PDB file of C-alpha atoms and ligand atoms in Angstrom:
ATOM      1  CA  MET A   1     -19.247   4.453 -32.212  1.00 34.00           C
ATOM      2  CA  TYR A   2     -17.570   7.853 -31.946  1.00 38.00           C
ATOM      3  CA  HIS A   3     -14.452   8.541 -29.953  1.00 41.00           C
ATOM      4  CA  THR A   4     -15.686  11.120 -27.469  1.00 45.00           C
ATOM      5  CA  GLU A   5     -12.309  12.573 -26.480  1.00 46.00           C
ATOM      6  CA  LEU A   6     -11.176  13.179 -30.049  1.00 47.00           C
ATOM      7  CA  ARG A   7     -14.395  14.902 -30.922  1.00 55.00           C
ATOM      8  CA  LEU A   8     -14.267  17.017 -27.791  1.00 60.00           C
ATOM      9  CA  THR A   9     -10.824  18.355 -28.782  1.00 65.00           C
ATOM     10  CA  GLU A  10     -12.198  19.165 -32.207  1.00 62.00           C
ATOM     11  CA  ALA A  11     -15.207  20.937 -30.667  1.00 59.00           C
ATOM     12  CA  LYS A  12     -12.951  23.049 -28.445  1.00 63.00           C
ATOM     13  CA  LYS A  13     -10.798  24.102 -31.433  1.00 66.00           C
ATOM     14  CA  ILE A  14     -13.851  25.130 -33.420  1.00 59.00           C
ATOM     15  CA  LEU A  15     -15.243  27.032 -30.476  1.00 56.00           C
ATOM     16  CA  ALA A  16     -11.946  28.949 -30.134  1.00 64.00           C
ATOM     17  CA  LYS A  17     -12.141  29.833 -33.839  1.00 59.00           C
ATOM     18  CA  PHE A  18     -15.676  31.137 -33.406  1.00 50.00           C
ATOM     19  CA  ARG A  19     -14.584  33.263 -30.487  1.00 51.00           C
ATOM     20  CA  ARG A  20     -11.892  34.905 -32.642  1.00 52.00           C
ATOM     21  CA  ASN A  21     -14.145  35.563 -35.589  1.00 46.00           C
ATOM     22  CA  ASP A  22     -17.070  37.922 -35.110  1.00 42.00           C
ATOM     23  CA  THR A  23     -18.852  37.025 -38.333  1.00 38.00           C
ATOM     24  CA  CYS A  24     -18.903  33.349 -37.479  1.00 38.00           C
ATOM     25  CA  ARG A  25     -19.469  33.859 -33.804  1.00 38.00           C
ATOM     26  CA  PHE A  26     -22.845  35.456 -34.294  1.00 38.00           C
ATOM     27  CA  ASP A  27     -23.955  32.677 -36.573  1.00 42.00           C
ATOM     28  CA  LEU A  28     -24.400  30.515 -33.538  1.00 44.00           C
ATOM     29  CA  LEU A  29     -26.449  32.475 -31.103  1.00 43.00           C
ATOM     30  CA  PHE A  30     -25.828  30.278 -28.133  1.00 43.00           C
ATOM     31  CA  PHE A  31     -22.075  30.944 -27.898  1.00 40.00           C
ATOM     32  CA  SER A  32     -22.656  34.497 -26.767  1.00 36.00           C
ATOM     33  CA  PHE A  33     -24.512  33.476 -23.641  1.00 38.00           C
ATOM     34  CA  LEU A  34     -23.609  29.846 -23.134  1.00 39.00           C
ATOM     35  CA  PRO A  35     -21.945  30.379 -19.735  1.00 34.00           C
ATOM     36  CA  HIS A  36     -25.103  32.013 -18.391  1.00 34.00           C
ATOM     37  CA  PHE A  37     -27.320  29.548 -20.064  1.00 40.00           C
ATOM     38  CA  LEU A  38     -30.869  29.606 -18.860  1.00 40.00           C
ATOM     39  CA  TYR A  39     -33.211  26.964 -20.071  1.00 41.00           C
ATOM     40  CA  GLN A  40     -36.891  27.153 -19.847  1.00 43.00           C
ATOM     41  CA  LYS A  41     -39.035  24.341 -18.604  1.00 46.00           C
ATOM     42  CA  LEU A  42     -41.599  23.266 -21.109  1.00 45.00           C
ATOM     43  CA  LEU A  43     -44.222  20.509 -21.000  1.00 48.00           C
ATOM     44  CA  ARG A  44     -43.880  19.692 -17.285  1.00 50.00           C
ATOM     45  CA  ASN A  45     -40.460  18.466 -16.290  1.00 54.00           C
ATOM     46  CA  TYR A  46     -39.598  16.308 -19.240  1.00 63.00           C
ATOM     47  CA  ASN A  47     -38.811  18.690 -22.095  1.00 71.00           C
ATOM     48  CA  TYR A  48     -36.861  21.894 -22.174  1.00 75.00           C
ATOM     49  CA  SER A  49     -36.795  24.584 -24.839  1.00 77.00           C
ATOM     50  CA  PHE A  50     -34.321  27.378 -25.569  1.00 77.00           C
ATOM     51  CA  PRO A  51     -33.087  29.508 -28.499  1.00 82.00           C
ATOM     52  CA  ILE A  52     -29.941  28.133 -30.068  1.00 88.00           C
ATOM     53  CA  LEU A  53     -29.341  29.029 -33.744  1.00 90.00           C
ATOM     54  CA  ARG A  54     -29.871  32.278 -35.606  1.00 90.00           C
ATOM     55  CA  LYS A  55     -32.523  32.207 -38.329  1.00 91.00           C
ATOM     56  CA  GLU A  56     -29.923  33.151 -40.962  1.00 92.00           C
ATOM     57  CA  PHE A  57     -27.838  30.177 -39.942  1.00 93.00           C
ATOM     58  CA  CYS A  58     -30.866  27.853 -40.157  1.00 94.00           C
ATOM     59  CA  GLU A  59     -31.523  29.163 -43.678  1.00 95.00           C
ATOM     60  CA  LYS A  60     -27.894  28.538 -44.693  1.00 93.00           C
ATOM     61  CA  LEU A  61     -27.950  25.004 -43.374  1.00 95.00           C
ATOM     62  CA  LYS A  62     -31.239  24.233 -45.108  1.00 95.00           C
ATOM     63  CA  LYS A  63     -29.884  25.649 -48.352  1.00 94.00           C
ATOM     64  CA  GLN A  64     -26.733  23.546 -48.130  1.00 92.00           C
ATOM     65  CA  SER A  65     -28.813  20.439 -47.609  1.00 93.00           C
ATOM     66  CA  LYS A  66     -31.298  21.248 -50.418  1.00 92.00           C
ATOM     67  CA  ASP A  67     -28.515  22.183 -52.862  1.00 92.00           C
ATOM     68  CA  LEU A  68     -26.891  18.820 -52.252  1.00 91.00           C
ATOM     69  CA  VAL A  69     -30.152  16.985 -52.828  1.00 91.00           C
ATOM     70  CA  ALA A  70     -30.545  18.911 -56.104  1.00 88.00           C
ATOM     71  CA  SER A  71     -27.015  18.046 -57.291  1.00 88.00           C
ATOM     72  CA  CYS A  72     -27.469  14.393 -56.378  1.00 86.00           C
ATOM     73  CA  ALA A  73     -30.683  14.263 -58.401  1.00 83.00           C
ATOM     74  CA  GLU A  74     -28.565  14.792 -61.542  1.00 86.00           C
ATOM     75  CA  ILE A  75     -26.431  11.706 -60.837  1.00 86.00           C
ATOM     76  CA  GLN A  76     -28.135   8.402 -61.521  1.00 83.00           C
ATOM     77  CA  SER A  77     -26.429   6.464 -58.711  1.00 83.00           C
ATOM     78  CA  LEU A  78     -27.173   9.179 -56.093  1.00 83.00           C
ATOM     79  CA  ARG A  79     -30.843   9.718 -56.861  1.00 81.00           C
ATOM     80  CA  ASP A  80     -31.878   8.148 -53.538  1.00 83.00           C
ATOM     81  CA  PHE A  81     -30.296  11.004 -51.616  1.00 85.00           C
ATOM     82  CA  GLY A  82     -33.199  13.033 -50.290  1.00 84.00           C
ATOM     83  CA  THR A  83     -35.658  10.165 -50.108  1.00 87.00           C
ATOM     84  CA  ARG A  84     -34.746   9.863 -46.430  1.00 90.00           C
ATOM     85  CA  PRO A  85     -33.824  12.483 -43.825  1.00 93.00           C
ATOM     86  CA  ILE A  86     -30.490  14.109 -44.703  1.00 94.00           C
ATOM     87  CA  ASP A  87     -27.587  12.973 -42.539  1.00 95.00           C
ATOM     88  CA  ILE A  88     -25.603  15.985 -41.294  1.00 95.00           C
ATOM     89  CA  ASP A  89     -22.236  14.166 -41.384  1.00 94.00           C
ATOM     90  CA  SER A  90     -22.772  13.321 -45.024  1.00 90.00           C
ATOM     91  CA  ILE A  91     -23.320  16.955 -46.051  1.00 91.00           C
ATOM     92  CA  GLY A  92     -20.012  18.055 -44.512  1.00 89.00           C
ATOM     93  CA  VAL A  93     -21.255  19.714 -41.319  1.00 92.00           C
ATOM     94  CA  SER A  94     -20.052  17.202 -38.723  1.00 93.00           C
ATOM     95  CA  TRP A  95     -18.494  20.037 -36.756  1.00 92.00           C
ATOM     96  CA  LEU A  96     -21.971  21.339 -35.943  1.00 93.00           C
ATOM     97  CA  ASN A  97     -23.110  17.938 -34.681  1.00 95.00           C
ATOM     98  CA  ASN A  98     -19.976  17.786 -32.544  1.00 93.00           C
ATOM     99  CA  LEU A  99     -20.343  21.258 -31.078  1.00 91.00           C
ATOM    100  CA  LEU A 100     -23.972  20.747 -30.186  1.00 93.00           C
ATOM    101  CA  PHE A 101     -23.272  17.299 -28.821  1.00 94.00           C
ATOM    102  CA  HIS A 102     -20.365  18.274 -26.592  1.00 91.00           C
ATOM    103  CA  LEU A 103     -21.353  21.759 -25.523  1.00 87.00           C
ATOM    104  CA  ILE A 104     -25.110  21.474 -25.255  1.00 89.00           C
ATOM    105  CA  ILE A 105     -26.429  17.934 -25.271  1.00 92.00           C
ATOM    106  CA  ARG A 106     -23.914  16.266 -22.958  1.00 91.00           C
ATOM    107  CA  PRO A 107     -23.849  18.842 -20.160  1.00 85.00           C
ATOM    108  CA  LEU A 108     -27.600  19.486 -20.210  1.00 85.00           C
ATOM    109  CA  SER A 109     -28.502  15.817 -20.477  1.00 87.00           C
ATOM    110  CA  SER A 110     -26.489  14.652 -17.534  1.00 82.00           C
ATOM    111  CA  GLN A 111     -28.290  17.211 -15.391  1.00 80.00           C
ATOM    112  CA  LEU A 112     -31.738  16.829 -16.843  1.00 82.00           C
ATOM    113  CA  PHE A 113     -31.981  13.151 -17.732  1.00 86.00           C
ATOM    114  CA  GLY A 114     -28.972  11.308 -16.247  1.00 81.00           C
ATOM    115  CA  SER A 115     -30.801   9.904 -13.258  1.00 81.00           C
ATOM    116  CA  THR A 116     -34.173   9.131 -14.874  1.00 84.00           C
ATOM    117  CA  GLU A 117     -32.600   7.587 -17.980  1.00 87.00           C
ATOM    118  CA  ASN A 118     -29.818   5.826 -16.071  1.00 85.00           C
ATOM    119  CA  PHE A 119     -26.674   6.978 -17.825  1.00 88.00           C
ATOM    120  CA  GLN A 120     -23.539   8.731 -16.675  1.00 88.00           C
ATOM    121  CA  ASP A 121     -22.550  10.352 -19.946  1.00 90.00           C
ATOM    122  CA  LEU A 122     -23.422  10.291 -23.629  1.00 95.00           C
ATOM    123  CA  ASP A 123     -20.820   9.166 -26.163  1.00 94.00           C
ATOM    124  CA  TRP A 124     -22.565   8.793 -29.544  1.00 95.00           C
ATOM    125  CA  ARG A 125     -24.556  11.137 -31.744  1.00 96.00           C
ATOM    126  CA  GLN A 126     -26.273  11.208 -35.088  1.00 97.00           C
ATOM    127  CA  GLY A 127     -27.717  14.368 -36.612  1.00 97.00           C
ATOM    128  CA  TYR A 128     -30.081  14.710 -39.559  1.00 97.00           C
ATOM    129  CA  ILE A 129     -32.515  17.106 -41.167  1.00 97.00           C
ATOM    130  CA  ALA A 130     -36.058  15.811 -41.445  1.00 97.00           C
ATOM    131  CA  GLY A 131     -38.396  17.541 -43.877  1.00 97.00           C
ATOM    132  CA  TYR A 132     -42.191  17.524 -44.003  1.00 97.00           C
ATOM    133  CA  SER A 133     -44.555  19.226 -46.346  1.00 97.00           C
ATOM    134  CA  GLU A 134     -48.117  19.774 -47.348  1.00 97.00           C
ATOM    135  CA  LYS A 135     -46.770  18.485 -50.696  1.00 97.00           C
ATOM    136  CA  PRO A 136     -43.812  16.174 -49.948  1.00 95.00           C
ATOM    137  CA  ALA A 137     -41.126  16.022 -52.648  1.00 93.00           C
ATOM    138  CA  VAL A 138     -37.648  14.490 -52.717  1.00 90.00           C
ATOM    139  CA  GLU A 139     -36.126  17.538 -54.429  1.00 88.00           C
ATOM    140  CA  LYS A 140     -37.090  19.711 -51.444  1.00 90.00           C
ATOM    141  CA  GLY A 141     -35.641  17.193 -48.977  1.00 91.00           C
ATOM    142  CA  ALA A 142     -39.153  17.095 -47.458  1.00 94.00           C
ATOM    143  CA  GLN A 143     -40.236  13.499 -47.624  1.00 90.00           C
ATOM    144  CA  MET A 144     -43.206  13.262 -45.275  1.00 95.00           C
ATOM    145  CA  HIS A 145     -46.581  14.769 -44.385  1.00 96.00           C
ATOM    146  CA  ARG A 146     -46.279  13.742 -40.725  1.00 97.00           C
ATOM    147  CA  LEU A 147     -44.527  11.312 -38.376  1.00 97.00           C
ATOM    148  CA  VAL A 148     -46.561   8.799 -36.367  1.00 96.00           C
ATOM    149  CA  PRO A 149     -46.180   8.520 -32.559  1.00 94.00           C
ATOM    150  CA  HIS A 150     -42.878   6.840 -31.680  1.00 92.00           C
ATOM    151  CA  THR A 151     -39.933   6.822 -29.305  1.00 91.00           C
ATOM    152  CA  ASP A 152     -36.393   7.484 -30.545  1.00 93.00           C
ATOM    153  CA  ASP A 153     -33.513   5.021 -30.438  1.00 89.00           C
ATOM    154  CA  SER A 154     -31.652   7.530 -28.331  1.00 93.00           C
ATOM    155  CA  GLU A 155     -31.239   8.285 -24.660  1.00 92.00           C
ATOM    156  CA  VAL A 156     -31.723  11.987 -25.388  1.00 94.00           C
ATOM    157  CA  THR A 157     -32.870  13.865 -28.487  1.00 95.00           C
ATOM    158  CA  LEU A 158     -32.192  17.483 -29.408  1.00 95.00           C
ATOM    159  CA  ASN A 159     -34.716  18.878 -31.880  1.00 95.00           C
ATOM    160  CA  ILE A 160     -34.041  22.266 -33.495  1.00 95.00           C
ATOM    161  CA  GLY A 161     -36.796  23.941 -35.516  1.00 96.00           C
ATOM    162  CA  MET A 162     -35.397  24.907 -38.936  1.00 97.00           C
ATOM    163  CA  GLY A 163     -38.524  26.610 -40.344  1.00 93.00           C
ATOM    164  CA  ASP A 164     -39.811  27.467 -42.893  1.00 96.00           C
ATOM    165  CA  GLU A 165     -41.343  30.325 -41.009  1.00 92.00           C
ATOM    166  CA  ASP A 166     -44.853  30.189 -42.382  1.00 95.00           C
ATOM    167  CA  PHE A 167     -45.761  26.508 -42.309  1.00 98.00           C
ATOM    168  CA  GLU A 168     -48.993  25.440 -40.623  1.00 98.00           C
ATOM    169  CA  GLY A 169     -49.714  22.260 -38.664  1.00 98.00           C
ATOM    170  CA  GLY A 170     -46.592  20.187 -37.994  1.00 98.00           C
ATOM    171  CA  ASP A 171     -46.784  20.564 -34.203  1.00 96.00           C
ATOM    172  CA  LEU A 172     -44.654  18.252 -32.113  1.00 94.00           C
ATOM    173  CA  ALA A 173     -46.999  16.474 -29.687  1.00 93.00           C
ATOM    174  CA  PHE A 174     -45.863  14.480 -26.629  1.00 91.00           C
ATOM    175  CA  TYR A 175     -47.566  11.466 -25.026  1.00 91.00           C
ATOM    176  CA  ASN A 176     -45.497  10.801 -21.928  1.00 87.00           C
ATOM    177  CA  LEU A 177     -42.698   8.371 -21.148  1.00 86.00           C
ATOM    178  CA  ARG A 178     -42.717   4.852 -22.464  1.00 82.00           C
ATOM    179  CA  GLY A 179     -42.323   2.338 -19.640  1.00 78.00           C
ATOM    180  CA  THR A 180     -44.242   4.456 -17.106  1.00 83.00           C
ATOM    181  CA  PRO A 181     -47.918   4.249 -16.039  1.00 87.00           C
ATOM    182  CA  GLU A 182     -48.499   7.575 -17.848  1.00 88.00           C
ATOM    183  CA  GLU A 183     -47.322   6.173 -21.192  1.00 88.00           C
ATOM    184  CA  GLY A 184     -49.592   7.287 -24.034  1.00 90.00           C
ATOM    185  CA  LYS A 185     -51.242  10.141 -22.132  1.00 92.00           C
ATOM    186  CA  PHE A 186     -51.137  13.425 -23.998  1.00 91.00           C
ATOM    187  CA  VAL A 187     -48.810  15.913 -22.292  1.00 87.00           C
ATOM    188  CA  GLY A 188     -48.780  18.889 -24.622  1.00 87.00           C
ATOM    189  CA  GLN A 189     -47.800  20.138 -28.039  1.00 88.00           C
ATOM    190  CA  PHE A 190     -45.311  22.605 -29.351  1.00 88.00           C
ATOM    191  CA  HIS A 191     -45.269  24.557 -32.599  1.00 93.00           C
ATOM    192  CA  PRO A 192     -41.610  24.514 -33.690  1.00 94.00           C
ATOM    193  CA  ILE A 193     -39.866  27.879 -33.579  1.00 91.00           C
ATOM    194  CA  MET A 194     -37.085  28.437 -36.075  1.00 93.00           C
ATOM    195  CA  GLY A 195     -33.716  28.306 -34.322  1.00 92.00           C
ATOM    196  CA  HIS A 196     -35.197  27.052 -31.035  1.00 89.00           C
ATOM    197  CA  ALA A 197     -34.187  23.717 -29.607  1.00 89.00           C
ATOM    198  CA  LEU A 198     -36.218  21.271 -27.629  1.00 89.00           C
ATOM    199  CA  ILE A 199     -34.433  18.579 -25.642  1.00 90.00           C
ATOM    200  CA  HIS A 200     -36.307  15.452 -24.538  1.00 91.00           C
ATOM    201  CA  SER A 201     -35.611  11.892 -23.503  1.00 90.00           C
ATOM    202  CA  GLY A 202     -35.680   9.381 -26.334  1.00 92.00           C
ATOM    203  CA  ARG A 203     -38.404   7.338 -24.668  1.00 88.00           C
ATOM    204  CA  HIS A 204     -40.776  10.275 -24.539  1.00 89.00           C
ATOM    205  CA  LEU A 205     -43.501   9.276 -27.006  1.00 91.00           C
ATOM    206  CA  HIS A 206     -43.941  11.962 -29.629  1.00 94.00           C
ATOM    207  CA  GLU A 207     -45.321  12.614 -33.076  1.00 97.00           C
ATOM    208  CA  VAL A 208     -45.174  15.267 -35.762  1.00 98.00           C
ATOM    209  CA  GLN A 209     -48.682  16.245 -36.737  1.00 98.00           C
ATOM    210  CA  GLU A 210     -49.606  16.679 -40.355  1.00 98.00           C
ATOM    211  CA  VAL A 211     -48.240  19.751 -42.082  1.00 98.00           C
ATOM    212  CA  THR A 212     -51.260  21.506 -43.575  1.00 98.00           C
ATOM    213  CA  LYS A 213     -49.469  24.405 -45.286  1.00 98.00           C
ATOM    214  CA  GLY A 214     -45.919  24.893 -46.578  1.00 98.00           C
ATOM    215  CA  ASP A 215     -42.726  23.006 -45.690  1.00 98.00           C
ATOM    216  CA  ARG A 216     -41.377  22.217 -42.237  1.00 98.00           C
ATOM    217  CA  TYR A 217     -37.780  21.227 -41.424  1.00 98.00           C
ATOM    218  CA  ALA A 218     -36.157  20.073 -38.198  1.00 98.00           C
ATOM    219  CA  TYR A 219     -32.553  19.344 -37.299  1.00 97.00           C
ATOM    220  CA  ILE A 220     -32.569  16.348 -34.996  1.00 98.00           C
ATOM    221  CA  ILE A 221     -29.660  14.907 -33.009  1.00 98.00           C
ATOM    222  CA  TRP A 222     -29.996  11.525 -31.337  1.00 97.00           C
ATOM    223  CA  ALA A 223     -27.520  10.910 -28.515  1.00 96.00           C
ATOM    224  CA  ARG A 224     -26.744   7.582 -26.850  1.00 94.00           C
ATOM    225  CA  SER A 225     -24.750   6.211 -23.985  1.00 92.00           C
ATOM    226  CA  TRP A 226     -22.957   3.074 -25.144  1.00 89.00           C
ATOM    227  CA  GLY A 227     -20.401   3.383 -22.332  1.00 87.00           C
ATOM    228  CA  SER A 228     -22.838   3.297 -19.413  1.00 84.00           C
ATOM    229  CA  LEU A 229     -26.498   2.547 -20.098  1.00 82.00           C
ATOM    230  CA  ARG A 230     -26.178   0.339 -23.184  1.00 82.00           C
ATOM    231  CA  ALA A 231     -23.114  -1.425 -21.763  1.00 80.00           C
ATOM    232  CA  ASN A 232     -25.199  -2.643 -18.830  1.00 77.00           C
ATOM    233  CA  ILE A 233     -28.419  -3.688 -20.452  1.00 75.00           C
ATOM    234  CA  CYS A 234     -29.231  -5.424 -23.696  1.00 70.00           C
ATOM    235  CA  PRO A 235     -29.331  -2.560 -26.251  1.00 63.00           C
ATOM    236  CA  CYS A 236     -31.916  -4.414 -28.278  1.00 66.00           C
ATOM    237  CA  CYS A 237     -34.302  -4.676 -25.302  1.00 68.00           C
ATOM    238  CA  TRP A 238     -33.688  -1.042 -24.453  1.00 65.00           C
ATOM    239  CA  MET A 239     -34.368  -0.021 -28.011  1.00 60.00           C
ATOM    240  CA  THR A 240     -37.697  -1.777 -28.116  1.00 60.00           C
ATOM    241  CA  ARG A 241     -38.366  -0.835 -24.457  1.00 59.00           C
ATOM    242  CA  ARG A 242     -38.918  -4.511 -23.706  1.00 60.00           C
ATOM    243  CA  GLN A 243     -39.966  -5.088 -20.114  1.00 59.00           C
ATOM    244  CA  ASN A 244     -37.876  -7.459 -18.035  1.00 57.00           C
ATOM    245  CA  THR A 245     -40.479 -10.221 -17.671  1.00 57.00           C
ATOM    246  CA  SER A 246     -39.941 -13.921 -18.339  1.00 57.00           C
ATOM    247  CA  VAL A 247     -42.074 -13.718 -21.483  1.00 53.00           C
ATOM    248  CA  SER A 248     -40.344 -10.733 -23.019  1.00 54.00           C
ATOM    249  CA  LYS A 249     -36.888 -11.973 -21.982  1.00 55.00           C
ATOM    250  CA  ASN A 250     -37.500 -15.044 -24.114  1.00 55.00           C
ATOM    251  CA  ARG A 251     -38.282 -12.855 -27.078  1.00 61.00           C
ATOM    252  CA  CYS A 252     -34.881 -11.242 -26.965  1.00 64.00           C
ATOM    253  CA  ILE A 253     -32.255 -12.632 -29.365  1.00 62.00           C
ATOM    254  CA  CYS A 254     -29.774 -12.505 -26.467  1.00 63.00           C
ATOM    255  CA  ALA A 255     -31.984 -14.911 -24.478  1.00 60.00           C
ATOM    256  CA  PRO A 256     -30.558 -18.415 -23.758  1.00 61.00           C
ATOM    257  CA  GLN A 257     -32.564 -20.288 -26.389  1.00 58.00           C
ATOM    258  CA  TRP A 258     -30.865 -18.288 -29.134  1.00 59.00           C
ATOM    259  CA  ASN A 259     -27.342 -18.817 -27.841  1.00 52.00           C
TER     260      ASN A 259
HETATM  261  O1  AKG B   1     -39.342  16.555 -37.022  1.00 88.78           O
HETATM  262  C1  AKG B   1     -39.455  16.588 -35.812  1.00 88.78           C
HETATM  263  O2  AKG B   1     -39.725  17.617 -35.191  1.00 88.78           O
HETATM  264  C2  AKG B   1     -39.291  15.322 -35.004  1.00 88.78           C
HETATM  265  C3  AKG B   1     -38.662  14.199 -35.758  1.00 88.78           C
HETATM  266  C4  AKG B   1     -38.569  12.970 -34.936  1.00 88.78           C
HETATM  267  O3  AKG B   1     -39.259  12.795 -33.982  1.00 88.78           O
HETATM  268  C5  AKG B   1     -37.594  11.949 -35.306  1.00 88.78           C
HETATM  269  O4  AKG B   1     -36.965  12.064 -36.371  1.00 88.78           O
HETATM  270  O5  AKG B   1     -37.419  10.990 -34.536  1.00 88.78           O
HETATM  271 FE1  FE2 B   2     -38.535  11.176 -32.856  1.00 88.78          FE
END
C-alpha cells in the first residue's frame, strides 16, 4: 500500500518544477489548464474523456518502455520482461503515476464516482502500459490481440491512449456496471485517441476489441481505496463482485467455515 501523504508531497514538488521549466511544462498538456479543467461526458454518465498528455510525450514514454524491453531481451534472467504489461514504476517513471493519481484521479474520482462506488478517497495506484497488435510480439511490448470483457480490480481506472496513431480496431467497448440490472448491456465504444484519457469505474465491464492493423498502446492506472471502501467490506468479495447472499457468503474464504 502506498503512503498517500508522502506521495502527495512528492507530486507537489514535481509540479512546482514543471511550472518553473517551460520545456517540461508543455510536455504535460494538462498542467496549463488544470485549474479550469473541463471534462466531457462520454458514454452516458459513467465515463469521462479529456485530453491529458501531448503526443510527443506519449511517444517518449512508449520509447522508454520499448527500449527497456529490448535491453532486457539481451539478459537471460530478464527475458520475461515484456511478456506482460509494463509496470510504470519499474521503468523509472513513478513520478508520472503519482502526479496523475494525486492531481487528476483523486479529485475527479471523488466527485464522479465517490458516491456510486462508496469510497471517500483513493490511496493506492498501479500504472502500466498495455500493448496490443495485429501481430503481437514481446519485443514491441505488445503482447495481445485483444482483451476479453472484464472488470478491473480497482475502484476507478484512468486509461490514456498512447497510440500508435494509425492502428485499426482496438476500440474500448463498455457493457455497463457489474452488480446492476444493466450489467452486460452494451453502452458504447470509443476509439482511443493518443494523449486522451478516459476515466471509468473499475466495475464498468469493458473489453478491448481485436486490433486489426498496427500496434495499439494504452497507459492504464488502477486506483483503489483501501482506507475506506476496502476497509469496510471484504476486499476479496469486492474484487470478485460477490453478492451478499447466504450462498455467496459461504464461498468467501473469510466466511466462518474457513476460520
Ligand atoms: O488497453 C486498454 O485500453 C484497456 C486495458 C484494460 O482494460 C485493462 O488493462 O484492464
Ligand atoms: Fe480493464
